[in-house]
Amino acid sequence: MTVAVIGGGWAGLAAAVTLAEQRIPVTLFESAPQLGGRARRVTIDGLNLDNGQHILIGAYRETLRLLHQVGINIDDACFAPPLTLQVEPGFRLQAASLPAPWHLALGLLRAQGISLREKLSAVRFLSALKRRQFHVDPELSVAALLAQHDQSAKLNDYLWHPLCLAALNTPPDQASAQVFINVLRDAFFARRDDSRLLLPQSDLGALFPDAAAVYLGAHGAKVCYNRRIQGIEIQEENYVLQHAQGTEVFSQVICAVPPFRIAQLFGQMPVMQPLVAQLAAWRYQPIYTVYLQYAEDVRLPFPMLGLSKTLSQWVFDRRLTQQPGLLAVVISAQGAHESLSHDALVAQVRAELKQALNISTTPSWTQVIAEKRATFSCTPNLQRPQNQTLLPGLYLAGDYTASDYPATLEAATRSGVASARLALQHLSERPDTRI
Ligand SMILES: Cc1cc2nc3c(=O)[nH]c(=O)nc-3n(C[C@H](O)[C@H](O)[C@H](O)COP(=O)(O)OP(=O)(O)OC[C@H]3O[C@@H](n4cnc5c(N)ncnc54)[C@H](O)[C@@H]3O)c2cc1C
């Protein structure tokens, strides 16, 4: 009845928490010295940063439920304004106090920085998606979808492209229109609160992994840090996990490593070769976060501001995390920034902040964190693997598994919970176990 979870990112944590809640003996193996994976705390010179600035939205139901389960009060943990998008120079959109989707429709009609014609065209685009029940040709890219609906260059620059990059981390001409629409559907068309921005007021470790670790400890689960699983073997009906300290046997395994680590784990298992081959063809996209520490009185007019026609895409005021004067500049997906040295990138970002926001002082320190494989490229018709593998008792969890969401915290937590439920079901079906 023992279950192993390999990988302590948000997917693995979601799986382990779901199993521990049912008092199933679970051991979580994490290769790093800390939990969180691609959404983790990074401590540099005693200062807590994140490996990348993250935002959540109100539609992240499973993630918010899990935060609550491990004792996080979301109202304390996040600054949660109604949907507000400010993209310099001059675009402002704030959702109205109306039920969805009218909150967005009126917000668009009241938006600053675009013409009446553009506002009506954006509303018509969203109505057309709804009429088509949010289904489009799976081969279509976001850029092609926007062109079909005559969205202007300004609408694309200020609204649709920033949303596409933020949600799918894939350039619009390569990104899946269907997955983009799924996000629009869930954020804008069900409840008004679903489109709320949730901006963490702590580092990412404190947002979920720390509390999850405490929850796991309190529910009898074991967490092993610095414990990389090097291989898996099948032994009768069980799985043998190999690590540097020896081997351990489990009746079921949830593999919650990122897709680019799957081949290392399953390279020796013939039955898993179709999965290994499928993932070998995948491409990945980077996310860069540039931290700049200015004087404490430097502040943004709103904690999250977009910039248009610049390398810098979003600027966050880390006053959010009680770090006044600290700005985090996010650059999603591939682009010219990848060929710059970190010093040249910082210089470029500083020039853009000066030009767009009139921040002209010299930062006391800067730090670039480049996550080269932040997410998979969310391209049209990408076939993603199911949580259940061909082997009974062996499951996959992670933001890359089958989901109508792009690689996000919500895709990760949903997959973790789904794989844990499969493990629970498997246990309840075994004649020798009762849960
Ligand atoms: C910079 C950046 C910004 C992002 N911004 C957002 C955002 O704003 N909103 C949003 O929703 N999403 C965002 N994302 C995406 C989000 O962080 C990921 O989708 C999510 O964290 C993936 O979680 P996961 O558990 O599936 O995978 P991972 O986080 O990759 O977890 C896998 C874990 O497995 C461990 N591991 C690997 N191999 C082994 C092994 N052999 N043995 C043991 N352990 C192993 C790894 O160390 C890791 O901890 C961002 C990602 C990045 C990188």
PDB file of C-alpha atoms in Angstrom, residues 34 42 54 58 62 83 90 122 126 154 206 213 221 225 228 248 274 291-292 302 366 398 402 404 435:
ATOM      1  CA  GLN A  34      14.014  22.272  -1.598  1.00  0.00           C
ATOM      2  CA  VAL A  42      15.489  31.126  -4.493  1.00  0.00           C
ATOM      3  CA  HIS A  54       4.344  33.974 -10.851  1.00  0.00           C
ATOM      4  CA  GLY A  58      -9.273  33.142  -9.606  1.00  0.00           C
ATOM      5  CA  GLU A  62      -7.689  23.104  -7.811  1.00  0.00           C
ATOM      6  CA  LEU A  83      -8.862  42.089 -13.422  1.00  0.00           C
ATOM      7  CA  GLY A  90      -1.482  54.203 -22.368  1.00  0.00           C
ATOM      8  CA  ALA A 122     -12.614  42.774 -29.327  1.00  0.00           C
ATOM      9  CA  LEU A 126     -15.152  37.128 -27.660  1.00  0.00           C
ATOM     10  CA  LYS A 154      -2.886  47.667 -31.347  1.00  0.00           C
ATOM     11  CA  ALA A 206       5.839  30.207   1.458  1.00  0.00           C
ATOM     12  CA  ALA A 213       5.607  19.938   3.645  1.00  0.00           C
ATOM     13  CA  ALA A 221       4.077  11.187   4.847  1.00  0.00           C
ATOM     14  CA  TYR A 225      15.241  15.921  -0.098  1.00  0.00           C
ATOM     15  CA  ARG A 228      17.247  11.840  -7.103  1.00  0.00           C
ATOM     16  CA  GLU A 248      13.126   1.068  -2.137  1.00  0.00           C
ATOM     17  CA  PRO A 274       6.467   5.287 -26.868  1.00  0.00           C
ATOM     18  CA  TYR A 291      15.346  41.652 -10.580  1.00  0.00           C
ATOM     19  CA  LEU A 292      16.450  45.268 -10.034  1.00  0.00           C
ATOM     20  CA  PHE A 302      -0.071  49.375 -10.000  1.00  0.00           C
ATOM     21  CA  THR A 366      20.483  43.275 -10.177  1.00  0.00           C
ATOM     22  CA  GLY A 398       2.933  17.353 -14.180  1.00  0.00           C
ATOM     23  CA  ALA A 402      -3.254  15.842 -20.766  1.00  0.00           C
ATOM     24  CA  ASP A 404      -7.039  21.739 -21.614  1.00  0.00           C
ATOM     25  CA  ILE A 435      -9.115   2.188   2.248  1.00  0.00           C
TER      26      ILE A 435
END
